Amino acid sequence: MAIKPLRLNVYNLAKKYANTKDNPRGTMRVVAPVIKDNSIKREIGLRMIDAMIKRTLASKDKKGENFKEYSQSYINSTKFKIYKGRSKKVNLKLTGEMQASIDVLSTENNIISIYFDNNEDTAKAEGHVKGANYLPVRDFWGLPDEDEQLKIFEMVIKEYHDETLMQKIEFQNEPIAAKIGEQEIEI
Amino acid sequence: MADAVNAIKSNILDKIDKDMFEKLAILARDLIWKRTKDGYGVNDDTADLPVKKKLKELSAAYKKKRKGMTLGEFGTTNKSNLTLTGQMLNAITHKTFSDGLLLTIKASARKDGGPNNQELAGYVSEKGRPFFALTDKEQKQIVKEFQRLVRELIV
């Protein structure tokens, strides 16, 4: 069975983000309209891809474990020497085509869908993810962990919206009592 | 909202500089150099984006001539990868500007005399081994790297 597109529910991510704030409901009220924007969803998806590639280039699989070393025969091959020189780093990057083919395919219905944009690179990725012939499993195909996802989400929200949005979020997190002034009532 | 987006755009444009294009130029040069050394050129269909294509085989007579010669890096007797001495591919160079980059092949003289490296590159392309172009996938890699560098700028 072919590897599947990675799917990220941006609404659920927004809820998780809101839950890290003092006033989740208030934060959600501010954030929910923002994530309806497709360009924001696409940007979040692209940052997820950046993080996945960064992890892969650091020789880590989707669980954060080191990839299995390359075989000596592969390291000795001319192709390997042409593309990688003396580096033996296992980062699933030879020509760079496979990693460059990962893209945000759609952002419909709050789901950011990440996949390869052509069959050739999908097949290459499958070889890594599932292992094939003499190729060991090096499963890089997974979204960043939840902490990283939340960081990315906050970063995009901050960057793509003027300061007033973040002020609104902060405002939502302030105790209501502070707004009432002298009366010490918290709601 | 529009003001905020315009402010971000203006901020990014200010930060895009020659250093960024230098990185992209080195990437572009490497993509062509490595692909060619690996035995691939591009198709010569100019109607669409170039696509990676195996370089035409060497003739039997030329293979025979190469036998016993000291060849350039990654050159072998039978492999068609535009490497006899390696001078032509090593002559790929770049210039960067404030708003872009240019890849060229230097018109440098060759140790064995004859046509210079730029003329030789033109000759081999005309004779059925075009290589000096960025394929569709290579262009995509460069665009993605550019986008990634821009994203880094605004973090």
mmCIF file of C-alpha atoms in Angstrom:
data_model
loop_
_atom_site.group_PDB
_atom_site.id
_atom_site.type_symbol
_atom_site.label_atom_id
_atom_site.label_comp_id
_atom_site.label_asym_id
_atom_site.label_seq_id
_atom_site.Cartn_x
_atom_site.Cartn_y
_atom_site.Cartn_z
ATOM 1 C CA MET A 1 0.000 0.000 0.000
ATOM 2 C CA ALA A 2 1.327 3.399 -0.979
ATOM 3 C CA ILE A 3 2.377 5.871 1.667
ATOM 4 C CA LYS A 4 -0.402 8.268 2.440
ATOM 5 C CA PRO A 5 -0.489 12.050 2.405
ATOM 6 C CA LEU A 6 0.203 13.621 5.785
ATOM 7 C CA ARG A 7 -2.902 15.334 7.071
ATOM 8 C CA LEU A 8 -2.985 18.047 9.679
ATOM 9 C CA ASN A 9 -6.234 19.391 11.044
ATOM 10 C CA VAL A 10 -5.484 23.053 11.509
ATOM 11 C CA TYR A 11 -8.615 23.652 13.583
ATOM 12 C CA ASN A 12 -7.540 21.017 16.101
ATOM 13 C CA LEU A 13 -4.070 22.530 16.129
ATOM 14 C CA ALA A 14 -5.578 25.940 16.841
ATOM 15 C CA LYS A 15 -7.549 24.417 19.737
ATOM 16 C CA LYS A 16 -4.376 22.878 21.169
ATOM 17 C CA TYR A 17 -2.667 26.233 20.798
ATOM 18 C CA ALA A 18 -5.543 27.972 22.561
ATOM 19 C CA ASN A 19 -5.316 25.439 25.375
ATOM 20 C CA THR A 20 -1.771 26.580 26.089
ATOM 21 C CA LYS A 21 -3.185 30.028 26.909
ATOM 22 C CA ASP A 22 -4.888 31.161 30.091
ATOM 23 C CA ASN A 23 -8.138 31.784 28.299
ATOM 24 C CA PRO A 24 -8.577 29.080 25.632
ATOM 25 C CA ARG A 25 -12.071 30.127 24.576
ATOM 26 C CA GLY A 26 -11.111 33.760 24.182
ATOM 27 C CA THR A 27 -7.961 32.864 22.256
ATOM 28 C CA MET A 28 -9.927 30.555 19.985
ATOM 29 C CA ARG A 29 -12.371 33.360 19.236
ATOM 30 C CA VAL A 30 -9.455 35.440 17.966
ATOM 31 C CA VAL A 31 -7.579 32.684 16.139
ATOM 32 C CA ALA A 32 -10.457 30.796 14.505
ATOM 33 C CA PRO A 33 -11.231 33.436 11.840
ATOM 34 C CA VAL A 34 -7.538 33.735 10.990
ATOM 35 C CA ILE A 35 -7.085 30.065 10.153
ATOM 36 C CA LYS A 36 -9.881 30.191 7.609
ATOM 37 C CA ASP A 37 -7.434 31.973 5.310
ATOM 38 C CA ASN A 38 -6.015 29.439 2.833
ATOM 39 C CA SER A 39 -2.708 31.284 2.509
ATOM 40 C CA ILE A 40 -2.206 30.950 6.267
ATOM 41 C CA LYS A 41 -2.972 27.240 6.114
ATOM 42 C CA ARG A 42 -0.573 26.815 3.210
ATOM 43 C CA GLU A 43 2.137 28.691 5.080
ATOM 44 C CA ILE A 44 1.653 26.487 8.147
ATOM 45 C CA GLY A 45 1.975 23.450 5.862
ATOM 46 C CA LEU A 46 5.162 24.762 4.254
ATOM 47 C CA ARG A 47 6.700 25.351 7.689
ATOM 48 C CA MET A 48 5.796 21.783 8.650
ATOM 49 C CA ILE A 49 7.631 20.585 5.527
ATOM 50 C CA ASP A 50 10.653 22.752 6.419
ATOM 51 C CA ALA A 51 10.735 21.153 9.866
ATOM 52 C CA MET A 52 10.423 17.619 8.453
ATOM 53 C CA ILE A 53 13.263 18.227 5.999
ATOM 54 C CA LYS A 54 15.410 19.812 8.689
ATOM 55 C CA ARG A 55 14.875 16.743 10.881
ATOM 56 C CA THR A 56 15.706 14.420 7.962
ATOM 57 C CA LEU A 57 18.842 16.384 7.082
ATOM 58 C CA ALA A 58 19.887 15.965 10.718
ATOM 59 C CA SER A 59 19.741 12.161 10.157
ATOM 60 C CA LYS A 60 16.661 11.662 12.348
ATOM 61 C CA ASP A 61 13.595 9.641 11.457
ATOM 62 C CA LYS A 62 10.047 10.678 12.320
ATOM 63 C CA LYS A 63 10.463 9.347 15.863
ATOM 64 C CA GLY A 64 13.692 11.290 16.345
ATOM 65 C CA GLU A 65 15.867 8.203 16.089
ATOM 66 C CA ASN A 66 19.018 8.073 13.978
ATOM 67 C CA PHE A 67 18.743 6.624 10.488
ATOM 68 C CA LYS A 68 20.552 3.395 9.780
ATOM 69 C CA GLU A 69 23.973 4.003 8.203
ATOM 70 C CA TYR A 70 24.429 3.810 4.439
ATOM 71 C CA SER A 71 25.946 0.578 3.154
ATOM 72 C CA GLN A 72 29.641 0.629 2.292
ATOM 73 C CA SER A 73 28.901 -0.364 -1.309
ATOM 74 C CA TYR A 74 26.606 2.665 -1.683
ATOM 75 C CA ILE A 75 29.232 4.962 -0.145
ATOM 76 C CA ASN A 76 31.812 3.561 -2.553
ATOM 77 C CA SER A 77 29.627 4.115 -5.610
ATOM 78 C CA THR A 78 30.540 6.837 -8.097
ATOM 79 C CA LYS A 79 27.041 8.276 -7.927
ATOM 80 C CA PHE A 80 27.354 8.744 -4.169
ATOM 81 C CA LYS A 81 30.767 10.386 -4.546
ATOM 82 C CA ILE A 82 29.516 12.754 -7.249
ATOM 83 C CA TYR A 83 26.548 13.973 -5.245
ATOM 84 C CA LYS A 84 27.820 13.767 -1.685
ATOM 85 C CA GLY A 85 31.574 14.088 -1.950
ATOM 86 C CA ARG A 86 33.186 12.772 1.221
ATOM 87 C CA SER A 87 30.137 13.192 3.419
ATOM 88 C CA LYS A 88 28.688 9.963 4.758
ATOM 89 C CA LYS A 89 25.808 11.689 6.498
ATOM 90 C CA VAL A 90 22.580 9.756 6.173
ATOM 91 C CA ASN A 91 20.054 12.427 5.229
ATOM 92 C CA LEU A 92 18.138 10.828 2.343
ATOM 93 C CA LYS A 93 19.389 13.565 0.060
ATOM 94 C CA LEU A 94 21.278 12.657 -3.077
ATOM 95 C CA THR A 95 20.035 14.823 -5.952
ATOM 96 C CA GLY A 96 17.667 16.785 -3.694
ATOM 97 C CA GLU A 97 14.713 16.057 -5.989
ATOM 98 C CA MET A 98 12.703 13.942 -3.564
ATOM 99 C CA GLN A 99 12.752 16.471 -0.743
ATOM 100 C CA ALA A 100 12.000 19.332 -3.127
ATOM 101 C CA SER A 101 8.945 17.492 -4.393
ATOM 102 C CA ILE A 102 7.180 17.562 -1.002
ATOM 103 C CA ASP A 103 4.441 20.148 -1.147
ATOM 104 C CA VAL A 104 1.163 21.297 0.339
ATOM 105 C CA LEU A 105 -1.374 19.709 -1.950
ATOM 106 C CA SER A 106 -4.536 21.111 -0.435
ATOM 107 C CA THR A 107 -5.907 23.085 2.486
ATOM 108 C CA GLU A 108 -9.597 22.321 2.113
ATOM 109 C CA ASN A 109 -11.915 21.791 5.067
ATOM 110 C CA ASN A 110 -9.291 22.769 7.630
ATOM 111 C CA ILE A 111 -7.094 19.855 6.578
ATOM 112 C CA ILE A 112 -3.583 20.654 5.404
ATOM 113 C CA SER A 113 -2.574 17.815 3.126
ATOM 114 C CA ILE A 114 1.143 17.241 2.458
ATOM 115 C CA TYR A 115 2.416 14.890 -0.228
ATOM 116 C CA PHE A 116 4.797 14.510 -3.173
ATOM 117 C CA ASP A 117 4.013 16.322 -6.387
ATOM 118 C CA ASN A 118 5.071 13.500 -8.736
ATOM 119 C CA ASN A 119 4.998 9.697 -8.890
ATOM 120 C CA GLU A 120 8.735 9.183 -9.325
ATOM 121 C CA ASP A 121 9.579 10.869 -6.038
ATOM 122 C CA THR A 122 6.637 9.216 -4.274
ATOM 123 C CA ALA A 123 8.158 5.864 -5.253
ATOM 124 C CA LYS A 124 11.589 6.919 -3.978
ATOM 125 C CA ALA A 125 10.064 7.980 -0.669
ATOM 126 C CA GLU A 126 8.209 4.690 -0.372
ATOM 127 C CA GLY A 127 11.489 2.845 -0.764
ATOM 128 C CA HIS A 128 12.855 4.735 2.227
ATOM 129 C CA VAL A 129 9.737 4.525 4.360
ATOM 130 C CA LYS A 130 9.035 0.839 3.841
ATOM 131 C CA GLY A 131 12.429 -0.452 2.816
ATOM 132 C CA ALA A 132 12.930 -2.204 -0.474
ATOM 133 C CA ASN A 133 15.316 -4.865 -1.764
ATOM 134 C CA TYR A 134 18.558 -3.987 0.014
ATOM 135 C CA LEU A 135 17.268 -0.628 1.226
ATOM 136 C CA PRO A 136 16.632 -0.560 4.996
ATOM 137 C CA VAL A 137 13.650 1.229 6.495
ATOM 138 C CA ARG A 138 14.403 4.913 7.085
ATOM 139 C CA ASP A 139 10.999 6.316 7.903
ATOM 140 C CA PHE A 140 11.181 10.076 7.568
ATOM 141 C CA TRP A 141 7.527 10.463 6.572
ATOM 142 C CA GLY A 142 5.851 12.076 9.547
ATOM 143 C CA LEU A 143 4.817 15.503 10.747
ATOM 144 C CA PRO A 144 6.915 17.287 13.364
ATOM 145 C CA ASP A 145 6.033 16.478 16.986
ATOM 146 C CA GLU A 146 3.243 18.380 18.704
ATOM 147 C CA ASP A 147 5.485 20.921 20.452
ATOM 148 C CA GLU A 148 7.091 21.807 17.135
ATOM 149 C CA GLN A 149 3.666 22.045 15.472
ATOM 150 C CA LEU A 150 2.488 24.485 18.131
ATOM 151 C CA LYS A 151 5.644 26.587 17.763
ATOM 152 C CA ILE A 152 5.128 26.733 14.000
ATOM 153 C CA PHE A 153 1.486 27.641 14.424
ATOM 154 C CA GLU A 154 2.284 30.511 16.772
ATOM 155 C CA MET A 155 5.109 31.714 14.535
ATOM 156 C CA VAL A 156 2.882 31.905 11.480
ATOM 157 C CA ILE A 157 0.099 33.631 13.387
ATOM 158 C CA LYS A 158 2.591 36.190 14.672
ATOM 159 C CA GLU A 159 4.234 36.804 11.330
ATOM 160 C CA TYR A 160 1.217 37.032 9.147
ATOM 161 C CA HIS A 161 -0.844 39.288 11.262
ATOM 162 C CA ASP A 162 -0.202 42.675 12.609
ATOM 163 C CA GLU A 163 0.487 43.166 16.270
ATOM 164 C CA THR A 164 -3.131 43.857 17.060
ATOM 165 C CA LEU A 165 -3.970 40.181 16.683
ATOM 166 C CA MET A 166 -1.385 39.121 19.217
ATOM 167 C CA GLN A 167 -2.548 41.935 21.481
ATOM 168 C CA LYS A 168 -6.071 40.596 21.168
ATOM 169 C CA ILE A 169 -4.845 37.152 22.205
ATOM 170 C CA GLU A 170 -2.961 38.611 25.157
ATOM 171 C CA PHE A 171 -6.013 40.673 26.041
ATOM 172 C CA GLN A 172 -8.130 37.528 26.076
ATOM 173 C CA ASN A 173 -5.700 36.004 28.536
ATOM 174 C CA GLU A 174 -5.782 38.838 30.998
ATOM 175 C CA PRO A 175 -8.041 38.172 33.977
ATOM 176 C CA ILE A 176 -11.384 39.875 33.451
ATOM 177 C CA ALA A 177 -11.055 41.331 36.945
ATOM 178 C CA ALA A 178 -8.242 43.537 35.729
ATOM 179 C CA LYS A 179 -10.652 45.113 33.236
ATOM 180 C CA ILE A 180 -13.207 45.859 35.860
ATOM 181 C CA GLY A 181 -10.713 47.837 37.833
ATOM 182 C CA GLU A 182 -11.213 48.276 41.515
ATOM 183 C CA GLN A 183 -13.740 45.505 41.882
ATOM 184 C CA GLU A 184 -11.900 42.294 42.553
ATOM 185 C CA ILE A 185 -14.117 39.949 40.642
ATOM 186 C CA GLU A 186 -12.782 37.184 38.479
ATOM 187 C CA ILE A 187 -15.074 35.586 35.975
ATOM 188 C CA MET B 1 -4.421 43.721 7.191
ATOM 189 C CA ALA B 2 -3.277 44.935 3.758
ATOM 190 C CA ASP B 3 -0.938 47.421 5.415
ATOM 191 C CA ALA B 4 0.573 44.675 7.539
ATOM 192 C CA VAL B 5 1.154 42.465 4.489
ATOM 193 C CA ASN B 6 2.721 45.348 2.569
ATOM 194 C CA ALA B 7 4.971 46.117 5.521
ATOM 195 C CA ILE B 8 6.129 42.485 5.631
ATOM 196 C CA LYS B 9 6.732 42.473 1.855
ATOM 197 C CA SER B 10 8.765 45.645 2.043
ATOM 198 C CA ASN B 11 10.751 44.287 4.987
ATOM 199 C CA ILE B 12 11.534 41.065 3.103
ATOM 200 C CA LEU B 13 12.549 42.860 -0.090
ATOM 201 C CA ASP B 14 14.989 44.951 1.927
ATOM 202 C CA LYS B 15 16.618 41.811 3.276
ATOM 203 C CA ILE B 16 16.943 39.935 -0.011
ATOM 204 C CA ASP B 17 20.512 40.610 -0.972
ATOM 205 C CA LYS B 18 23.495 39.330 -2.920
ATOM 206 C CA ASP B 19 24.359 36.825 -0.171
ATOM 207 C CA MET B 20 21.096 35.047 -0.765
ATOM 208 C CA PHE B 21 21.663 34.953 -4.521
ATOM 209 C CA GLU B 22 25.206 33.740 -3.921
ATOM 210 C CA LYS B 23 23.814 30.693 -2.085
ATOM 211 C CA LEU B 24 21.321 30.052 -4.866
ATOM 212 C CA ALA B 25 23.974 30.449 -7.578
ATOM 213 C CA ILE B 26 26.240 27.905 -5.882
ATOM 214 C CA LEU B 27 23.286 25.533 -5.612
ATOM 215 C CA ALA B 28 22.427 26.025 -9.317
ATOM 216 C CA ARG B 29 26.026 25.484 -10.393
ATOM 217 C CA ASP B 30 26.281 22.318 -8.283
ATOM 218 C CA LEU B 31 23.047 20.923 -9.671
ATOM 219 C CA ILE B 32 24.298 21.227 -13.259
ATOM 220 C CA TRP B 33 27.836 20.033 -12.459
ATOM 221 C CA LYS B 34 26.705 16.963 -10.508
ATOM 222 C CA ARG B 35 23.932 15.982 -12.907
ATOM 223 C CA THR B 36 26.323 16.155 -15.853
ATOM 224 C CA LYS B 37 29.049 14.217 -14.041
ATOM 225 C CA ASP B 38 26.365 11.618 -13.328
ATOM 226 C CA GLY B 39 25.795 11.261 -17.070
ATOM 227 C CA TYR B 40 22.677 13.350 -17.543
ATOM 228 C CA GLY B 41 22.061 16.394 -19.688
ATOM 229 C CA VAL B 42 18.765 17.995 -20.592
ATOM 230 C CA ASN B 43 16.376 17.467 -23.458
ATOM 231 C CA ASP B 44 16.593 20.076 -26.171
ATOM 232 C CA ASP B 45 12.889 20.703 -26.465
ATOM 233 C CA THR B 46 12.639 24.419 -25.847
ATOM 234 C CA ALA B 47 8.836 24.509 -25.879
ATOM 235 C CA ASP B 48 8.666 23.372 -22.271
ATOM 236 C CA LEU B 49 10.859 23.368 -19.180
ATOM 237 C CA PRO B 50 13.967 21.248 -19.752
ATOM 238 C CA VAL B 51 13.851 17.706 -18.435
ATOM 239 C CA LYS B 52 16.765 15.547 -17.274
ATOM 240 C CA LYS B 53 17.896 13.187 -20.021
ATOM 241 C CA LYS B 54 20.694 10.635 -20.259
ATOM 242 C CA LEU B 55 23.594 12.023 -22.293
ATOM 243 C CA LYS B 56 24.111 10.450 -25.693
ATOM 244 C CA GLU B 57 26.504 7.489 -25.611
ATOM 245 C CA LEU B 58 30.123 7.940 -26.661
ATOM 246 C CA SER B 59 31.037 6.460 -30.028
ATOM 247 C CA ALA B 60 33.099 3.279 -30.079
ATOM 248 C CA ALA B 61 35.958 5.117 -31.783
ATOM 249 C CA TYR B 62 35.993 7.820 -29.116
ATOM 250 C CA LYS B 63 35.905 5.255 -26.309
ATOM 251 C CA LYS B 64 38.919 3.623 -27.887
ATOM 252 C CA LYS B 65 40.696 6.966 -28.044
ATOM 253 C CA ARG B 66 39.998 7.627 -24.354
ATOM 254 C CA LYS B 67 41.377 4.294 -23.252
ATOM 255 C CA GLY B 68 44.521 4.753 -21.202
ATOM 256 C CA MET B 69 44.093 8.543 -20.982
ATOM 257 C CA THR B 70 44.140 10.315 -17.647
ATOM 258 C CA LEU B 71 40.639 11.712 -17.443
ATOM 259 C CA GLY B 72 39.171 14.462 -15.309
ATOM 260 C CA GLU B 73 37.262 13.890 -12.067
ATOM 261 C CA PHE B 74 34.637 11.143 -12.437
ATOM 262 C CA GLY B 75 35.655 10.596 -16.044
ATOM 263 C CA THR B 76 35.877 6.982 -17.208
ATOM 264 C CA THR B 77 36.648 5.482 -20.589
ATOM 265 C CA ASN B 78 33.084 4.542 -21.425
ATOM 266 C CA LYS B 79 30.949 6.963 -19.455
ATOM 267 C CA SER B 80 29.360 9.826 -21.321
ATOM 268 C CA ASN B 81 29.536 12.696 -18.834
ATOM 269 C CA LEU B 82 31.280 15.466 -20.759
ATOM 270 C CA THR B 83 34.479 14.815 -18.878
ATOM 271 C CA LEU B 84 37.701 14.420 -20.766
ATOM 272 C CA THR B 85 39.908 16.743 -18.733
ATOM 273 C CA GLY B 86 37.122 18.212 -16.578
ATOM 274 C CA GLN B 87 38.014 21.775 -17.567
ATOM 275 C CA MET B 88 34.735 22.617 -19.280
ATOM 276 C CA LEU B 89 32.454 21.694 -16.378
ATOM 277 C CA ASN B 90 34.829 23.319 -13.925
ATOM 278 C CA ALA B 91 34.516 26.516 -15.968
ATOM 279 C CA ILE B 92 30.879 26.941 -14.916
ATOM 280 C CA THR B 93 30.819 30.133 -12.944
ATOM 281 C CA HIS B 94 28.340 32.663 -11.619
ATOM 282 C CA LYS B 95 27.755 36.329 -10.987
ATOM 283 C CA THR B 96 25.294 37.731 -8.502
ATOM 284 C CA PHE B 97 23.491 41.023 -8.545
ATOM 285 C CA SER B 98 21.227 42.809 -6.116
ATOM 286 C CA ASP B 99 18.212 41.345 -7.900
ATOM 287 C CA GLY B 100 19.353 38.029 -9.299
ATOM 288 C CA LEU B 101 22.118 35.789 -10.539
ATOM 289 C CA LEU B 102 23.741 34.680 -13.761
ATOM 290 C CA LEU B 103 25.344 31.327 -14.493
ATOM 291 C CA THR B 104 27.854 31.212 -17.343
ATOM 292 C CA ILE B 105 30.670 29.104 -18.662
ATOM 293 C CA LYS B 106 33.918 31.044 -18.648
ATOM 294 C CA ALA B 107 35.488 31.633 -22.040
ATOM 295 C CA SER B 108 38.736 30.441 -20.532
ATOM 296 C CA ALA B 109 41.480 28.910 -22.650
ATOM 297 C CA ARG B 110 42.038 25.195 -22.401
ATOM 298 C CA LYS B 111 45.382 23.666 -21.570
ATOM 299 C CA ASP B 112 45.359 21.742 -24.831
ATOM 300 C CA GLY B 113 44.588 24.843 -26.936
ATOM 301 C CA GLY B 114 41.682 24.759 -29.383
ATOM 302 C CA PRO B 115 38.273 26.234 -28.629
ATOM 303 C CA ASN B 116 37.818 27.814 -25.226
ATOM 304 C CA ASN B 117 35.557 26.260 -22.592
ATOM 305 C CA GLN B 118 32.521 28.352 -23.523
ATOM 306 C CA GLU B 119 32.876 27.527 -27.215
ATOM 307 C CA LEU B 120 33.327 23.866 -26.384
ATOM 308 C CA ALA B 121 30.156 23.862 -24.274
ATOM 309 C CA GLY B 122 28.260 25.320 -27.227
ATOM 310 C CA TYR B 123 29.759 22.719 -29.524
ATOM 311 C CA VAL B 124 28.876 19.692 -27.385
ATOM 312 C CA SER B 125 25.338 21.007 -26.959
ATOM 313 C CA GLU B 126 24.891 21.472 -30.708
ATOM 314 C CA LYS B 127 26.255 18.004 -31.299
ATOM 315 C CA GLY B 128 23.504 16.406 -29.245
ATOM 316 C CA ARG B 129 24.590 16.632 -25.619
ATOM 317 C CA PRO B 130 22.881 19.750 -24.237
ATOM 318 C CA PHE B 131 23.543 20.109 -20.526
ATOM 319 C CA PHE B 132 23.765 23.783 -19.608
ATOM 320 C CA ALA B 133 20.251 24.469 -18.395
ATOM 321 C CA LEU B 134 18.259 23.901 -15.235
ATOM 322 C CA THR B 135 15.724 21.107 -15.471
ATOM 323 C CA ASP B 136 12.168 21.424 -14.192
ATOM 324 C CA LYS B 137 13.089 19.668 -10.954
ATOM 325 C CA GLU B 138 16.270 21.688 -10.530
ATOM 326 C CA GLN B 139 14.339 24.922 -10.965
ATOM 327 C CA LYS B 140 11.892 23.686 -8.360
ATOM 328 C CA GLN B 141 14.752 22.998 -5.935
ATOM 329 C CA ILE B 142 16.084 26.520 -6.425
ATOM 330 C CA VAL B 143 12.672 28.118 -5.984
ATOM 331 C CA LYS B 144 12.066 26.077 -2.818
ATOM 332 C CA GLU B 145 15.462 26.997 -1.427
ATOM 333 C CA PHE B 146 14.733 30.655 -2.163
ATOM 334 C CA GLN B 147 11.383 30.396 -0.382
ATOM 335 C CA ARG B 148 13.035 28.645 2.553
ATOM 336 C CA LEU B 149 15.665 31.375 2.837
ATOM 337 C CA VAL B 150 12.929 34.015 2.761
ATOM 338 C CA ARG B 151 11.026 32.179 5.500
ATOM 339 C CA GLU B 152 14.205 32.130 7.574
ATOM 340 C CA LEU B 153 14.461 35.887 7.131
ATOM 341 C CA ILE B 154 11.060 36.551 8.587
ATOM 342 C CA VAL B 155 11.332 34.192 11.553
#
